[in-house]
Coordinates of C-alpha atoms and ligand atoms in Angstrom, one line a residue:
M184 CA -28.2 9.8 -21.0
K185 CA -26.9 12.2 -18.4
H186 CA -23.7 11.8 -16.5
T187 CA -24.8 11.6 -12.9
D188 CA -22.9 11.1 -9.6
W189 CA -24.1 7.6 -8.6
Y190 CA -20.5 6.8 -7.8
K191 CA -20.9 8.8 -4.6
D192 CA -23.2 6.1 -3.3
A193 CA -21.1 3.2 -4.6
I194 CA -19.2 0.6 -2.6
I195 CA -16.8 -0.8 -5.2
Y196 CA -15.2 -4.3 -5.1
Q197 CA -12.1 -4.8 -7.2
I198 CA -11.7 -8.2 -8.9
Y199 CA -8.4 -9.4 -10.2
P200 CA -9.9 -11.9 -12.6
R201 CA -7.0 -14.4 -13.0
S202 CA -7.1 -15.0 -9.2
F203 CA -10.8 -14.8 -8.3
K204 CA -12.5 -18.0 -9.4
D205 CA -11.6 -20.6 -12.0
S206 CA -14.7 -22.2 -13.6
N207 CA -13.0 -24.5 -16.2
A208 CA -10.2 -26.2 -14.4
D209 CA -7.2 -24.5 -16.0
G210 CA -5.8 -23.0 -12.9
F211 CA -6.7 -19.5 -14.1
G212 CA -9.6 -17.4 -13.0
D213 CA -12.3 -16.4 -15.5
I214 CA -15.5 -14.5 -16.2
P215 CA -17.9 -17.4 -15.7
G216 CA -16.1 -17.8 -12.3
I217 CA -16.9 -14.2 -11.5
I218 CA -20.5 -14.7 -12.5
S219 CA -20.7 -17.7 -10.1
K220 CA -19.8 -15.5 -7.2
L221 CA -22.1 -12.5 -7.8
D222 CA -24.4 -13.7 -5.1
Y223 CA -21.5 -13.7 -2.7
L224 CA -20.7 -10.1 -3.6
K225 CA -24.4 -9.2 -3.2
Q226 CA -24.3 -10.7 0.2
L227 CA -21.4 -8.6 1.1
G228 CA -23.4 -5.6 0.1
I229 CA -21.2 -4.0 -2.6
N230 CA -23.0 -2.4 -5.6
C231 CA -20.2 -2.0 -8.1
I232 CA -17.3 -4.1 -9.4
W233 CA -14.1 -2.8 -10.8
L234 CA -12.7 -5.5 -13.1
S235 CA -8.9 -5.5 -13.7
P236 CA -8.2 -6.0 -17.4
V237 CA -9.8 -9.0 -19.2
Y238 CA -9.0 -7.8 -22.7
D239 CA -6.9 -9.9 -25.1
S240 CA -3.3 -9.7 -24.0
P241 CA 0.0 -11.6 -24.0
Q242 CA -0.1 -11.1 -20.2
E243 CA 3.4 -9.8 -19.8
D244 CA 2.0 -7.5 -17.1
N245 CA -1.1 -9.6 -16.3
G246 CA -3.3 -7.9 -18.8
Y247 CA -2.1 -4.3 -18.3
D248 CA -0.6 -4.9 -21.8
I249 CA -3.5 -5.0 -24.2
A250 CA -3.3 -6.5 -27.6
N251 CA -6.9 -6.1 -28.6
Y252 CA -9.3 -3.7 -26.8
Y253 CA -12.3 -5.2 -28.5
D254 CA -11.9 -8.8 -27.3
I255 CA -11.4 -10.9 -24.3
Y256 CA -8.3 -12.9 -23.4
P257 CA -9.5 -16.5 -24.2
P258 CA -8.6 -18.0 -20.8
F259 CA -10.9 -15.4 -19.3
G260 CA -13.8 -16.3 -21.6
T261 CA -15.5 -14.6 -24.5
L262 CA -17.2 -11.4 -25.3
D263 CA -20.5 -13.2 -24.7
D264 CA -19.4 -14.1 -21.2
M265 CA -18.6 -10.5 -20.6
K266 CA -22.1 -9.5 -21.9
T267 CA -23.6 -12.1 -19.5
L268 CA -21.6 -10.8 -16.6
I269 CA -22.8 -7.2 -17.3
K270 CA -26.4 -8.4 -17.6
K271 CA -26.4 -10.6 -14.5
A272 CA -24.6 -8.1 -12.4
H273 CA -27.0 -5.3 -13.4
E274 CA -30.0 -7.6 -12.6
K275 CA -28.6 -7.8 -9.0
G276 CA -28.1 -4.0 -8.8
I277 CA -24.3 -4.3 -9.3
R278 CA -22.6 -2.0 -11.7
I279 CA -19.4 -2.9 -13.6
I280 CA -16.4 -0.6 -14.3
M281 CA -13.6 -1.8 -16.4
D282 CA -9.9 -1.0 -16.4
L283 CA -8.9 1.3 -19.2
V284 CA -5.2 0.9 -20.0
V285 CA -4.4 3.5 -22.7
N286 CA -1.1 5.0 -21.7
H287 CA 0.4 2.1 -23.5
T288 CA -0.6 -1.1 -25.4
S289 CA 1.0 -4.5 -25.7
N290 CA 3.9 -4.8 -28.2
Q291 CA 1.7 -7.5 -29.7
H292 CA -1.0 -5.0 -30.6
R293 CA -1.6 -4.8 -34.3
W294 CA -0.8 -1.1 -34.3
F295 CA 2.6 -1.7 -32.8
Q296 CA 3.3 -4.6 -35.1
E297 CA 2.4 -2.4 -38.1
A298 CA 4.6 0.3 -36.7
L299 CA 7.6 -2.0 -36.5
K300 CA 7.1 -3.5 -40.0
N301 CA 7.1 -0.2 -41.8
K302 CA 8.5 3.2 -40.9
N303 CA 6.1 4.9 -43.2
S304 CA 3.0 3.2 -41.7
P305 CA 0.5 5.6 -40.1
Y306 CA 0.8 3.4 -37.0
R307 CA 4.4 4.5 -36.5
N308 CA 3.1 7.8 -35.2
Y309 CA 0.8 5.9 -32.8
Y310 CA 3.9 5.3 -30.6
I311 CA 6.9 7.3 -29.6
F312 CA 10.0 6.4 -31.7
K313 CA 13.2 8.4 -31.4
K314 CA 16.6 8.2 -32.8
G315 CA 19.2 7.0 -30.2
K316 CA 22.4 8.9 -29.4
N317 CA 25.8 8.0 -30.9
N318 CA 24.2 6.7 -34.1
G319 CA 21.8 4.7 -32.2
K320 CA 24.2 3.1 -29.8
K321 CA 22.7 4.8 -26.8
P322 CA 19.1 5.5 -25.9
P323 CA 17.6 8.9 -26.8
N324 CA 17.8 10.2 -23.2
N325 CA 18.4 9.1 -19.6
W326 CA 14.8 8.5 -18.5
T327 CA 14.1 5.5 -16.2
G328 CA 10.8 3.8 -15.8
F329 CA 8.5 2.3 -13.3
F330 CA 9.8 -1.2 -13.5
G331 CA 13.5 -0.1 -13.3
G332 CA 16.0 0.6 -16.0
S333 CA 15.8 2.8 -19.2
T334 CA 12.4 3.7 -20.7
W335 CA 13.8 3.1 -24.2
E336 CA 14.1 -0.2 -26.1
K337 CA 15.7 -0.5 -29.5
E338 CA 13.1 -1.6 -32.0
N339 CA 15.5 -4.1 -33.5
P340 CA 19.3 -4.6 -33.3
N341 CA 19.9 -3.0 -36.8
S342 CA 17.8 0.1 -36.3
D343 CA 19.0 3.4 -34.7
E344 CA 15.6 4.1 -33.3
Y345 CA 14.1 3.3 -29.9
Y346 CA 10.5 3.2 -28.6
L347 CA 9.4 4.7 -25.3
H348 CA 8.0 2.3 -22.6
L349 CA 7.5 3.7 -19.1
F350 CA 6.7 0.1 -17.9
A351 CA 7.9 -3.2 -19.3
K352 CA 9.4 -3.6 -22.8
G353 CA 6.2 -5.2 -23.9
Q354 CA 4.2 -2.1 -23.0
P355 CA 5.1 0.6 -25.6
D356 CA 3.7 4.1 -24.8
L357 CA 1.0 5.5 -27.1
N358 CA 1.6 8.9 -28.6
W359 CA -1.4 10.9 -27.4
E360 CA -0.1 14.0 -29.4
N361 CA -1.5 12.1 -32.4
E362 CA -5.2 12.9 -32.8
K363 CA -5.8 9.4 -34.4
V364 CA -4.7 7.8 -31.1
R365 CA -7.2 9.8 -29.2
E366 CA -9.9 8.9 -31.7
E367 CA -9.1 5.2 -31.2
V368 CA -9.4 5.6 -27.4
I369 CA -12.8 7.4 -27.8
N370 CA -14.0 4.5 -30.0
I371 CA -12.9 2.0 -27.4
L372 CA -14.7 3.8 -24.7
R373 CA -17.9 4.0 -26.7
F374 CA -17.7 0.4 -27.6
W375 CA -17.7 -0.7 -24.0
L376 CA -20.2 1.9 -22.8
D377 CA -22.5 0.7 -25.5
L378 CA -22.1 -2.9 -24.2
G379 CA -23.3 -1.6 -20.9
V380 CA -20.3 -1.0 -18.7
D381 CA -20.7 1.7 -16.1
G382 CA -17.4 3.4 -16.2
F383 CA -13.6 3.0 -16.1
R384 CA -10.7 2.9 -13.8
C385 CA -8.2 4.8 -15.9
D386 CA -4.8 3.2 -15.5
V387 CA -1.8 5.5 -15.0
I388 CA -3.8 8.2 -16.7
T389 CA -1.5 11.1 -15.6
L390 CA 1.2 9.7 -17.8
I391 CA -0.5 10.1 -21.2
S392 CA 0.8 13.6 -22.0
K393 CA 4.6 13.9 -22.2
K394 CA 6.8 17.0 -22.6
Q395 CA 7.9 16.9 -26.1
D396 CA 11.6 17.9 -25.8
F397 CA 12.7 14.3 -24.8
K398 CA 15.8 15.8 -23.2
N399 CA 17.9 14.3 -20.4
R400 CA 16.7 15.1 -16.9
F401 CA 18.6 15.4 -13.7
P402 CA 19.3 11.7 -12.6
K403 CA 17.3 10.4 -9.7
L404 CA 17.3 7.2 -7.6
A405 CA 14.1 6.2 -9.4
L406 CA 12.0 7.7 -12.2
T407 CA 14.5 10.0 -13.8
G408 CA 12.5 12.2 -16.2
K409 CA 9.3 12.0 -14.3
D410 CA 8.8 15.8 -14.5
A411 CA 8.6 15.2 -18.3
Y412 CA 6.3 12.2 -18.3
I413 CA 4.0 12.7 -15.4
N414 CA 1.2 15.4 -15.4
G415 CA 2.3 16.5 -18.8
P416 CA 1.2 19.8 -20.4
R417 CA -1.8 18.4 -22.3
L418 CA -3.2 16.0 -19.7
H419 CA -6.3 18.2 -18.8
E420 CA -7.0 18.9 -22.5
Y421 CA -6.9 15.2 -23.3
L422 CA -9.1 14.1 -20.4
H423 CA -11.7 16.8 -21.2
E424 CA -11.8 15.7 -24.8
L425 CA -12.6 12.1 -23.7
Y426 CA -15.3 13.4 -21.4
V427 CA -17.0 15.5 -24.1
K428 CA -16.6 12.9 -26.9
A429 CA -17.4 9.8 -24.9
Y430 CA -18.4 9.9 -21.2
A431 CA -20.8 12.9 -21.4
D432 CA -23.3 10.8 -23.3
Y433 CA -23.5 8.0 -20.7
D434 CA -24.3 7.7 -17.0
C435 CA -20.8 6.4 -16.3
M436 CA -18.0 7.2 -13.9
T437 CA -14.3 7.5 -14.1
V438 CA -11.6 7.1 -11.5
G439 CA -8.1 7.9 -12.5
E440 CA -5.0 6.3 -11.2
T441 CA -2.9 9.4 -10.6
V442 CA 0.5 8.3 -9.8
L443 CA 2.6 11.0 -8.0
S444 CA 0.0 13.7 -8.4
S445 CA -0.4 16.3 -5.8
L446 CA -3.7 17.4 -4.2
K447 CA -3.5 20.6 -6.2
Q448 CA -3.4 18.6 -9.5
A449 CA -6.1 16.3 -8.3
K450 CA -8.4 19.2 -7.5
N451 CA -8.3 20.2 -11.1
L452 CA -8.7 16.6 -12.4
V453 CA -11.9 16.1 -10.4
D454 CA -13.4 19.5 -10.4
P455 CA -16.9 18.8 -11.9
K456 CA -16.9 22.0 -13.8
R457 CA -13.9 21.0 -15.8
Q458 CA -15.3 17.7 -16.9
E459 CA -12.3 15.5 -16.7
L460 CA -12.5 12.7 -14.2
D461 CA -14.9 11.9 -11.3
M462 CA -12.4 10.6 -8.8
V463 CA -8.7 9.9 -8.5
F464 CA -6.7 7.3 -6.6
N465 CA -3.9 9.1 -4.8
F466 CA -1.2 7.1 -3.0
D467 CA -0.1 9.5 -0.3
H468 CA -1.5 7.3 2.4
T469 CA 0.0 4.0 1.0
D470 CA 3.3 5.9 0.9
T471 CA 3.2 6.7 4.6
D472 CA 5.4 3.6 5.3
N473 CA 8.1 4.4 2.8
Y474 CA 10.4 7.3 1.7
F475 CA 9.9 9.3 -1.5
G476 CA 7.1 7.0 -2.7
V477 CA 9.6 4.2 -3.3
K478 CA 8.3 1.0 -1.7
Y479 CA 11.8 -0.5 -1.3
L480 CA 12.8 2.5 0.9
K481 CA 10.7 1.3 3.9
A482 CA 10.0 3.7 6.7
K483 CA 8.4 3.1 10.1
F484 CA 4.7 3.7 9.9
K485 CA 3.5 6.7 12.0
V486 CA -0.1 7.5 12.8
K487 CA 0.8 11.2 12.7
K488 CA 1.9 11.0 9.1
L489 CA -1.2 9.2 8.1
R490 CA -3.4 11.7 9.9
K491 CA -1.7 14.6 8.0
V492 CA -2.3 12.9 4.6
I493 CA -5.9 12.0 5.3
Q494 CA -6.7 15.5 6.6
R495 CA -5.2 17.1 3.6
W496 CA -7.2 15.1 1.2
Q497 CA -10.5 15.2 3.1
D498 CA -10.3 18.9 3.6
G499 CA -8.9 19.6 0.2
L500 CA -11.7 17.9 -1.8
Y501 CA -14.5 18.8 0.5
Q502 CA -17.3 20.3 -1.6
K503 CA -14.9 20.6 -4.5
G504 CA -14.4 17.1 -5.7
W505 CA -14.8 13.6 -4.5
N506 CA -12.3 11.2 -2.8
S507 CA -11.7 7.6 -3.5
L508 CA -11.0 5.5 -0.4
F509 CA -8.8 2.4 -0.5
I510 CA -6.2 0.5 1.5
E511 CA -5.5 -2.3 -0.9
N512 CA -5.3 -3.1 -4.6
H513 CA -3.5 -5.4 -7.0
D514 CA -0.4 -3.3 -6.8
Q515 CA -0.2 -3.1 -3.0
R516 CA 0.7 -5.7 -0.5
R517 CA -2.1 -6.7 1.9
S518 CA -3.1 -4.1 4.5
V519 CA -3.3 -6.4 7.5
G520 CA 0.2 -6.7 8.8
R521 CA 0.9 -3.3 7.3
F522 CA 0.5 0.2 8.8
G523 CA 1.6 -1.1 12.2
T524 CA -1.0 -3.8 12.4
C525 CA -0.7 -7.5 13.0
D526 CA -1.6 -10.4 10.7
Q527 CA -1.1 -13.1 13.3
K528 CA -2.6 -12.9 16.8
Y529 CA -4.6 -9.7 16.1
R530 CA -5.3 -10.4 12.4
V531 CA -9.1 -10.2 12.8
E532 CA -9.0 -7.1 15.1
S533 CA -6.5 -5.4 12.8
S534 CA -8.4 -6.1 9.7
K535 CA -11.6 -4.7 11.2
M536 CA -9.8 -1.7 12.6
L537 CA -8.3 -0.8 9.2
A538 CA -11.7 -1.2 7.6
T539 CA -13.2 1.2 10.2
F540 CA -10.3 3.7 9.7
Y541 CA -11.1 4.3 6.0
F542 CA -14.7 3.4 5.6
F543 CA -16.2 6.4 7.4
L544 CA -14.1 9.0 5.6
Q545 CA -15.7 11.1 2.8
G546 CA -15.5 9.4 -0.6
T547 CA -16.2 6.1 -2.3
P548 CA -14.8 3.1 -0.6
F549 CA -13.1 0.3 -2.7
I550 CA -12.5 -3.2 -1.3
Y551 CA -9.9 -5.4 -2.9
Q552 CA -10.8 -9.1 -3.3
G553 CA -9.9 -11.0 -0.2
Q554 CA -9.6 -7.9 1.9
E555 CA -13.1 -8.6 3.2
I556 CA -11.9 -11.8 4.9
G557 CA -8.7 -10.4 6.3
T558 CA -6.4 -12.1 3.8
T559 CA -2.7 -11.8 4.7
N560 CA 0.5 -11.5 2.6
A561 CA 1.8 -14.6 0.9
Y562 CA 5.1 -14.8 2.7
F563 CA 7.1 -15.7 -0.4
K564 CA 10.5 -17.3 0.3
S565 CA 12.1 -17.6 -3.1
I566 CA 12.1 -15.5 -6.3
D567 CA 11.0 -18.6 -8.2
E568 CA 7.6 -18.3 -6.5
I569 CA 7.1 -14.8 -7.9
K570 CA 5.5 -14.2 -11.3
D571 CA 5.2 -10.4 -11.4
V572 CA 7.2 -8.6 -14.2
E573 CA 7.9 -5.7 -11.9
A574 CA 9.4 -7.8 -9.2
K575 CA 11.4 -9.9 -11.7
N576 CA 12.8 -6.8 -13.4
M577 CA 13.7 -5.3 -10.0
Y578 CA 15.4 -8.5 -9.0
A579 CA 17.4 -8.5 -12.2
L580 CA 18.4 -4.9 -11.5
S581 CA 19.5 -6.0 -8.0
Q582 CA 22.0 -8.3 -9.6
K583 CA 23.6 -5.4 -11.4
N584 CA 23.6 -2.6 -8.8
K585 CA 25.0 -3.7 -5.4
L586 CA 23.6 -0.9 -3.3
I587 CA 20.1 -0.8 -4.8
G588 CA 20.3 -4.6 -4.9
L589 CA 20.6 -4.9 -1.2
L590 CA 17.5 -3.0 -0.6
I591 CA 15.5 -4.8 -3.3
K592 CA 16.6 -8.2 -2.0
K593 CA 15.7 -7.3 1.6
Y594 CA 12.1 -6.3 0.9
I595 CA 11.2 -7.9 -2.4
F596 CA 9.1 -10.7 -0.8
E597 CA 7.3 -8.3 1.5
V598 CA 6.4 -5.6 -1.0
S599 CA 5.9 -7.8 -4.1
R600 CA 2.6 -7.1 -5.9
D601 CA 2.1 -10.9 -6.0
N602 CA 1.2 -10.7 -2.3
A603 CA -2.2 -9.4 -3.4
R604 CA -2.4 -11.5 -6.6
I605 CA -2.4 -15.1 -5.2
P606 CA -5.8 -16.8 -5.6
M607 CA -8.8 -16.1 -3.6
A608 CA -9.4 -18.8 -1.0
W609 CA -13.0 -19.8 -1.1
D610 CA -12.8 -22.9 1.2
D611 CA -10.4 -25.3 2.7
S612 CA -10.4 -27.9 -0.1
S613 CA -7.3 -28.4 -2.2
Y614 CA -6.4 -25.1 -4.0
G615 CA -8.9 -23.3 -1.7
G616 CA -11.9 -23.9 -4.0
F617 CA -10.3 -21.5 -6.4
S618 CA -9.6 -24.2 -8.9
S619 CA -9.6 -28.0 -9.1
V620 CA -6.1 -28.0 -10.6
K621 CA -2.8 -26.3 -9.6
P622 CA -3.3 -22.5 -10.0
W623 CA -1.0 -20.2 -12.1
I624 CA 0.6 -19.0 -8.8
R625 CA 0.7 -20.7 -5.5
M626 CA -2.1 -20.4 -2.9
N627 CA -1.5 -18.7 0.5
S628 CA -0.2 -21.2 3.0
N629 CA -2.9 -20.3 5.4
Y630 CA -5.8 -20.8 3.1
E631 CA -7.2 -23.7 5.1
K632 CA -7.9 -21.2 7.9
I633 CA -8.4 -17.9 6.1
N634 CA -11.1 -18.5 3.5
V635 CA -14.6 -17.4 2.6
K636 CA -16.3 -20.5 3.9
N637 CA -14.9 -20.1 7.4
A638 CA -15.7 -16.4 7.3
I639 CA -19.3 -17.0 6.3
N640 CA -19.6 -19.6 9.1
D641 CA -18.3 -17.3 11.8
S642 CA -20.6 -14.5 12.9
N643 CA -17.6 -12.7 14.3
S644 CA -15.6 -12.7 11.0
V645 CA -14.1 -9.8 9.1
F646 CA -16.6 -10.5 6.4
Y647 CA -19.6 -9.7 8.6
Y648 CA -17.9 -6.7 9.9
Y649 CA -17.5 -5.4 6.3
Q650 CA -21.2 -6.3 5.7
K651 CA -22.2 -4.2 8.7
I652 CA -20.1 -1.2 7.9
I653 CA -21.5 -1.2 4.4
E654 CA -25.0 -1.2 5.8
I655 CA -24.1 1.6 8.2
R656 CA -22.6 3.7 5.3
K657 CA -25.8 3.3 3.3
K658 CA -27.9 4.4 6.3
Y659 CA -26.5 7.6 7.5
P660 CA -26.0 10.6 5.1
V661 CA -23.5 12.1 7.4
I662 CA -21.0 9.5 6.2
K663 CA -21.5 10.7 2.6
D664 CA -21.7 14.4 3.1
G665 CA -20.6 15.4 6.6
K666 CA -17.5 17.6 7.2
Y667 CA -14.4 15.7 8.3
I668 CA -12.9 17.0 11.5
T669 CA -9.6 15.6 13.0
I670 CA -9.6 15.0 16.7
L671 CA -6.9 13.7 19.2
K672 CA -4.5 15.4 16.9
H673 CA -1.4 14.6 18.9
S674 CA -1.9 10.9 19.4
N675 CA 0.8 8.6 18.1
S676 CA -1.5 5.6 18.5
I677 CA -5.1 6.6 17.9
F678 CA -6.5 7.8 14.6
A679 CA -9.8 9.5 15.4
Y680 CA -12.1 11.8 13.5
L681 CA -15.6 13.3 13.5
R682 CA -18.0 13.6 10.6
K683 CA -20.5 16.3 11.0
D684 CA -23.7 17.5 9.2
K685 CA -26.7 19.4 10.5
K686 CA -28.4 16.3 12.0
H687 CA -25.6 14.0 13.2
T688 CA -22.1 13.8 14.5
L689 CA -20.2 10.6 13.8
L690 CA -17.1 9.7 15.8
A691 CA -14.6 7.1 14.6
L692 CA -11.9 5.8 17.0
T693 CA -9.2 3.5 15.8
N694 CA -6.2 2.2 17.7
F695 CA -3.1 1.5 15.5
K696 CA -1.1 0.0 18.4
N697 CA -1.0 -3.5 19.8
K698 CA -1.6 -2.3 23.4
N699 CA -4.2 -0.5 25.5
I700 CA -4.3 3.2 24.9
K701 CA -5.9 5.6 27.3
L702 CA -8.8 7.8 26.0
T703 CA -9.2 11.4 27.1
K704 CA -12.2 12.4 29.0
K705 CA -13.0 15.2 26.5
L706 CA -14.5 12.8 24.1
N707 CA -17.8 12.6 26.1
L708 CA -18.6 9.2 24.8
C709 CA -21.7 9.0 27.0
D710 CA -23.4 11.4 24.6
Y711 CA -23.1 9.0 21.8
K712 CA -24.7 5.7 20.7
L713 CA -22.2 3.0 19.6
L714 CA -22.8 1.8 16.0
I715 CA -20.1 -0.8 15.7
S716 CA -16.9 -2.0 17.3
N717 CA -14.5 -4.9 16.7
Y718 CA -14.6 -5.9 20.4
M719 CA -17.7 -7.2 22.3
E720 CA -16.9 -5.1 25.3
N721 CA -15.7 -1.6 25.3
D722 CA -14.3 0.5 28.1
D723 CA -14.8 4.3 28.1
N724 CA -11.3 4.8 29.5
Y725 CA -9.2 3.1 27.0
L726 CA -9.0 1.3 23.6
K727 CA -7.8 -2.3 23.5
P728 CA -5.1 -3.4 21.0
Y729 CA -6.3 -2.5 17.5
E730 CA -9.7 -1.6 18.8
A731 CA -12.1 0.3 16.6
R732 CA -15.4 2.0 17.5
V733 CA -17.8 4.1 15.6
Y734 CA -20.4 6.3 17.5
L735 CA -23.2 8.5 16.4
K736 CA -25.1 11.3 18.1
E737 CA -27.9 13.7 17.1
N738 CA -26.8 17.3 17.1
Ligands
LIG997 C1 -0.9 0.5 -13.1 C2 -1.5 -0.9 -12.8 C3 -0.3 -1.8 -12.7 C4 0.4 -1.9 -14.0 C5 0.8 -0.5 -14.5 C6 1.1 -0.5 -16.0 O1 -0.2 1.0 -12.1 O2 -2.3 -0.8 -11.6 O3 -0.7 -3.1 -12.3 O4 1.5 -2.7 -13.9 O5 -0.3 0.5 -14.3 O6 0.0 -0.6 -16.7

């Protein structure tokens, strides 16, 4: 079968399975739970699901640590449940993409266990083992990883060798230099593609190739050594190999999570001629409210910064590649209440405004579970409420280093990934209809108000706004193919743009401030037809707090 570009018409909904819907009263979401909500997703209008990992795993990093790529973690269900999900989703016109986590495995994976047991095992070379310095007393180099601290862990107290882990200790990095490892990955891909999945979200894919000198690097506040382990020398070669040996035979799509990659690098990754990836997730826009991409170094959000980033990516990939569009995922805190918006008085307006801001850009929109009802952060108050390994590691680090510790402690509750990971609120019953028993992590304290049932019963809800913008996206080709043009370039409050093709001009206006903002006369709004707004009444002279409007005219 041919590899086509169906993904350009996709509206993708990300499910974080452990927190979506529990069907068997164990407080943990599962695949049958997802199946029971397919009609809800159909009603929303999405046509593709990205499933965060459901593979067998000890769950040190909530499934991003895989122990067996060919089976399902029992609390999620069985392989048969997965087959049923694929079949039922396809019957409803919904495709399924899976998370592909192959930069590392779990330390419980058979390959790693074999590697530990026997230094002469062929599996030893599946991972990156190096001798420590000072006869093994110190790690092989000074690299630091994504969850804080050294990237090296001693394999056991009596050995002088360490293994590389860019994430948690339970996530040893695979050695992609080893051809056997690449063959294994190709087999995994083909196994799932043969089962009917429609593609993959490739986890931290820009880390798979490492510079092989493994020398010390200049120390940094975070991610010392990143120039050696991000965008490594053989990245493009490896991705092309996967494409040729797996993807090319299927009508599937790939979206790579490209941590700290520039637009220049992304252009190569998604250039169709090179046959590597279809899309990438870049994080330049989610980094507009921090310094140096470090979420604990919080910065004031500025519309101007956001405009620059969006323009760069929209122009940069126009007719060269394809953008992915998102404002939330399982690693980010909730968007409402972020980017200058409000999750209290103006929660509904803010959620709809943010939806408008990104949905009319060029690219494939992703919606993260709960985003479609304007779910807020969890407002954690104590570290004991938090389950995420990243937050826990950072917290432990904060005990050791006073200065970094102050920053971490100040923001940990606000930026913790668990904000997006608490269970989906389906209704106002106990545990929000997510489960009939106490969930693995607490519910949001506002679930009795912000839940799917209330959203469905309120014609003015965020849910129906998403439903409508999805319909609009499907209707007008200018949203898919039109050229992006920035307008109101100097505004500190309004993010506005045009999309233009031969037939239509679309105009999107979004106010990121909680006050009225004057509109300039030059916009000539009377030439346009209003397609959607988050307010019932609009004034041509100004935008209300967090107001959003989308207009269309024939050229
Ligand atoms: C990606 C995932 C994140 C995970 C990490 C390690 O960034 O999105 O959740 O912790 O990779 O696999």
